Amino acid sequence: MPAYVVVGTQWGDEGKGKIVDFLSERADVIARYQGGNNAGHTVVINGEEYILHLVPTGILHPDKVCVIGNGTVIDPEILAEEIAELEKRGIDVAGRLFISHNANLITPYHKMFDEAQEASKGDAKIGTTKRGIGPAYADKADRAGIRTGDLLDETVFRNKLEAVLELKNAIATKVFSRTALKNDDITETWAASARKLTEYLADISSMLNEALDTGKTVLFEGAQGTMLDIDHGTYPYVTSSNTVAGAACAGTGVGPTRIDGVIAVVKAYTTRVGSGPFPTEQQGRVGEHLREKGYEYGRTTGRPRRCGWFDAPLVRRALLINGAANIALTKVDVLGGMDHIKICVAYRYKGAEVRCSPENASFLARCEPIYEEIASWSEDLSSCHSFGDMPKAAQQYVRYLEDILQCPISIVSTGAARNNTVVVQDPLHT
């Protein structure tokens, strides 16, 4: 009954999609446990690029079962488009994709409120993707959400929509000066896409537990990174769900005793999108190199990412929270060709040295990075098929991170493609 959670350790965009895709070859079921279409998981196979927002990355392997858990929020129009695009490209989805009855839906009013609320904050805006994610999770907590299972009963669906729409329209018109939404417009357009999802609905909790009972391997795929977790991230500059490994259980209906390990995805440098503290951010030549060579632009929004040196205190905090067994290190190739590489090994806060990122985001904003410098390399890593093939300087960088993080590195990604992956040790059995 092997079950592993793959989780990001920074501010997202660590390369979780590629790592899940790589590990999916040895899995039977891949389960997405949180987030919505604000995620963008990119996989490159034989020169073809696939960008997935809601469908688990394992769908790109023809014999894998993929599930979307109750911890997610689903925009039915976006998901329908994503499924259609996959099928257009020859990826068979029917009979392999299943969705929880208890996943909450993103409606047109959620997207309207997301955009309006962000605009009203001015300079204090968070940097939301405006996809309706936050308002959908807010309705879930307020017990005013509409779930995928509600689509199975037209009367239940219409009653829920009518009950909530009156209040939403009052807020839209009186607070945000927006045009009221009509019930019929939603039921005739948005709901048409939503109803297409009913053929995928299943009891995900029972399905996953049965898979584990019969000895199948399950990978739990998270979306955004640990530092965007609503409880443990740099609040309020976070997403609206729990992104950490512990959320895999609540987000799919699987007990914590069934999880065998956590694989932490760590980018070889640091990036973030939107507002919030970023101690190692580099805005000059270094930041530009990382952004352009690493193609650090949002797959969902197209926004350029803020880039900086590797932040060990931040990752130490994430490893602590997630209980990671080993690390998949990504984008090491991006560091090649630099004059030197800096690593933030600790912070200085009020004269004291801090080796683990503080919980409080306002404290983090006042931390100064303490750097150590290590040599770079000029060689291209894409042709490396083993750790020994890598240049000595690249090997030293990996071992240095492993030492300061006190966690074994099992995978090193040396390029965007699936086959640009070096296995240092078995990530599923460490």
CSV table of C-alpha atoms in Angstrom, one decimal, residues 74-78 80 104-111 145-148 150-151 157-158 161 182-197:
chain,number,residue,atom,x,y,z
A,74,ILE,CA,-13.3,23.4,-9.9
A,75,ASP,CA,-14.2,25.8,-12.7
A,76,PRO,CA,-16.3,23.6,-14.9
A,77,GLU,CA,-15.7,25.6,-18.1
A,78,ILE,CA,-11.9,25.5,-17.7
A,80,ALA,CA,-14.1,21.0,-19.8
A,104,ASN,CA,-16.7,22.8,-4.7
A,105,LEU,CA,-17.5,24.7,-7.9
A,106,ILE,CA,-16.2,28.0,-9.1
A,107,THR,CA,-19.1,30.1,-10.5
A,108,PRO,CA,-19.2,33.3,-12.5
A,109,TYR,CA,-19.8,35.4,-9.4
A,110,HIS,CA,-16.7,34.0,-7.7
A,111,LYS,CA,-14.6,35.2,-10.6
A,145,GLY,CA,-20.8,26.7,-1.9
A,146,ILE,CA,-22.2,24.6,-4.7
A,147,ARG,CA,-20.6,21.1,-5.0
A,148,THR,CA,-20.2,18.9,-8.0
A,150,ASP,CA,-25.3,19.0,-6.5
A,151,LEU,CA,-25.3,18.9,-10.3
A,157,PHE,CA,-28.8,22.8,-7.8
A,158,ARG,CA,-31.4,25.5,-8.7
A,161,LEU,CA,-28.1,28.8,-6.8
A,182,LYS,CA,-29.1,36.5,-13.7
A,183,ASN,CA,-30.0,33.0,-12.5
A,184,ASP,CA,-31.1,32.0,-16.1
A,185,ASP,CA,-27.8,33.2,-17.6
A,186,ILE,CA,-25.8,31.0,-15.2
A,187,THR,CA,-28.0,27.9,-15.5
A,188,GLU,CA,-28.1,28.1,-19.3
A,189,THR,CA,-24.3,28.8,-19.9
A,190,TRP,CA,-22.1,28.0,-17.0
A,191,ALA,CA,-24.3,25.1,-15.7
A,192,ALA,CA,-24.2,23.5,-19.2
A,193,SER,CA,-20.5,23.1,-18.8
A,194,ALA,CA,-20.9,22.0,-15.2
A,195,ARG,CA,-23.3,19.2,-16.0
A,196,LYS,CA,-20.7,17.7,-18.4
A,197,LEU,CA,-18.7,16.8,-15.3
